[in-house]
Short mmCIF file of C-alpha atoms in Angstrom, two decimals:
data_model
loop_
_atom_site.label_atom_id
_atom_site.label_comp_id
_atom_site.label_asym_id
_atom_site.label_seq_id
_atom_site.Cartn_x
_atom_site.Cartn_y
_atom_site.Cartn_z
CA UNK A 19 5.29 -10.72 -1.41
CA UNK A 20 5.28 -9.63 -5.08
CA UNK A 21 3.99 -7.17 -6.92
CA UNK A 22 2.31 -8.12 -10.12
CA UNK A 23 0.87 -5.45 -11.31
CA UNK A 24 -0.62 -1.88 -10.67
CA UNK A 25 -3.72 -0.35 -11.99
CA UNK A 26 -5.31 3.21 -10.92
CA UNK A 27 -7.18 3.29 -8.03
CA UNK A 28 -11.47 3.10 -8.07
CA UNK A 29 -11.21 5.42 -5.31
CA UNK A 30 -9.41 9.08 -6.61
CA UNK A 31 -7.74 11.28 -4.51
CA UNK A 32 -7.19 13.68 -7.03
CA UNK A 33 -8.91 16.78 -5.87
CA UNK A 34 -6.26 17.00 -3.29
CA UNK A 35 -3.53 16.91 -5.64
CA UNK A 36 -2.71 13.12 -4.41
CA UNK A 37 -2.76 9.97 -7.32
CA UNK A 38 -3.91 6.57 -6.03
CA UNK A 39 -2.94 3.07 -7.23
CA UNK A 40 -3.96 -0.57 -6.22
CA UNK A 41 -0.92 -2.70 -6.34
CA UNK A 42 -1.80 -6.36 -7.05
CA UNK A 43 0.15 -8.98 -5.34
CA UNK A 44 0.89 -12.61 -6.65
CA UNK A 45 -0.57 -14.48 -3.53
CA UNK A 46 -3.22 -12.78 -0.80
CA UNK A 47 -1.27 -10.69 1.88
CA UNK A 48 0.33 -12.46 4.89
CA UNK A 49 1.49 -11.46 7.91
CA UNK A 50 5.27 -11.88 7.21
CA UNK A 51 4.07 -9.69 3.63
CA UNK A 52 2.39 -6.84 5.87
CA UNK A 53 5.51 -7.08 8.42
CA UNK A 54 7.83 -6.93 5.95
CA UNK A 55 6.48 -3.60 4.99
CA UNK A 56 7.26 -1.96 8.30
CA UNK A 57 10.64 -0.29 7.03
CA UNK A 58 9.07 1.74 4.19
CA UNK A 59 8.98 4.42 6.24
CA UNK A 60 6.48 6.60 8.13
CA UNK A 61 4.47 5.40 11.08
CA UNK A 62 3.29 1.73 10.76
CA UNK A 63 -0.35 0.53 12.18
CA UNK A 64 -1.27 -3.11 12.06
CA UNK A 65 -4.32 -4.26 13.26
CA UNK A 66 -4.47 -8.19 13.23
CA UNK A 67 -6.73 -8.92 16.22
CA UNK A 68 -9.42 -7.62 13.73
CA UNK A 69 -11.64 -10.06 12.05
CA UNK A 70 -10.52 -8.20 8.92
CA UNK A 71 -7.09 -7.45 9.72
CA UNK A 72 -6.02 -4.19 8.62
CA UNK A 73 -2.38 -2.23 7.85
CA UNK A 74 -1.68 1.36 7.28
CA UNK A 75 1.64 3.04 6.64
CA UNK A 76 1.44 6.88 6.61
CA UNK A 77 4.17 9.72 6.15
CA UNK A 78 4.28 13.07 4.64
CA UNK A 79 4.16 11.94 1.12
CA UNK A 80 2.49 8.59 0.20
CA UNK A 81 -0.06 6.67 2.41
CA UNK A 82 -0.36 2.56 2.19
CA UNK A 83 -3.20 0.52 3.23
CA UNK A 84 -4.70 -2.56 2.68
CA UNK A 85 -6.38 -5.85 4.50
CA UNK A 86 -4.42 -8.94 5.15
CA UNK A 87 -5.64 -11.77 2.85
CA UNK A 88 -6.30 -9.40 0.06
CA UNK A 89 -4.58 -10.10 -3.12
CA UNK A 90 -3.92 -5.84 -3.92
CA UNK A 91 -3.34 -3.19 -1.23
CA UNK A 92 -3.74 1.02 -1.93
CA UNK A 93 -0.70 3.16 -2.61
CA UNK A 94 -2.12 6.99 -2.11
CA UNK A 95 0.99 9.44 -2.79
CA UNK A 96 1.59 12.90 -3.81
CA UNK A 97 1.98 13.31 -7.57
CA UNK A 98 5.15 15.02 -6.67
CA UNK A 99 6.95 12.07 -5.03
CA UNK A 100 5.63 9.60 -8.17
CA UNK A 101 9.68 8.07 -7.73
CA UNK A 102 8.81 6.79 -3.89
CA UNK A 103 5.82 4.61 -5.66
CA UNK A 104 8.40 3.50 -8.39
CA UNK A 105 11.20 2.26 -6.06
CA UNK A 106 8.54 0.72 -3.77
CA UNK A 107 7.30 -1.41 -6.35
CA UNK A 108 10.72 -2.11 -7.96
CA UNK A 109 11.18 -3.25 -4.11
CA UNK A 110 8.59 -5.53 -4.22
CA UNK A 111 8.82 -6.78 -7.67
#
């Protein structure tokens, strides 16, 4: 998986002090992308019985989710951790 690109998420989370981004990927999320995800940290859900397969990835400071065969997937993070969305995407890149 890469990252191409980032743009502010449609959906805000700003009331909550919280920033959202959609991350943009070069190809449409794969299994092997969504696994390879699993060591960012936090508690890891995959569900890819669904006939939309979904992932979330959830700790204390940033939440990721996104649907397998999407190009783009939501980073949701505290605007105080704004260095765990940088090194994520540097990650990625």
């Amino acid at each position: 998986m890469k990252i191409v690109d980032r743009r502010k998420s449609l959906e805000a989370c700003t009331e909550s002090g919280w920033d959202a981004f959609d991350l943009l990927t070069e190809e449409a999320l794969s299994d092997e992308d969504i696994e390879g995800m699993r060591g960012t940290g936090g508690s890891f859900l995959y569900m890819k019985q669904l006939k939309k397969p979904f992932f979330k990835i959830e700790s204390h400071n940033f939440v990721i989710k996104g649907v397998r065969g999407d190009s783009f997937f939501r980073y949701a993070l505290h605007r105080d951790a704004m260095e765990g969305l940088e090194a994520f995407v540097k990650k990625f890149s």
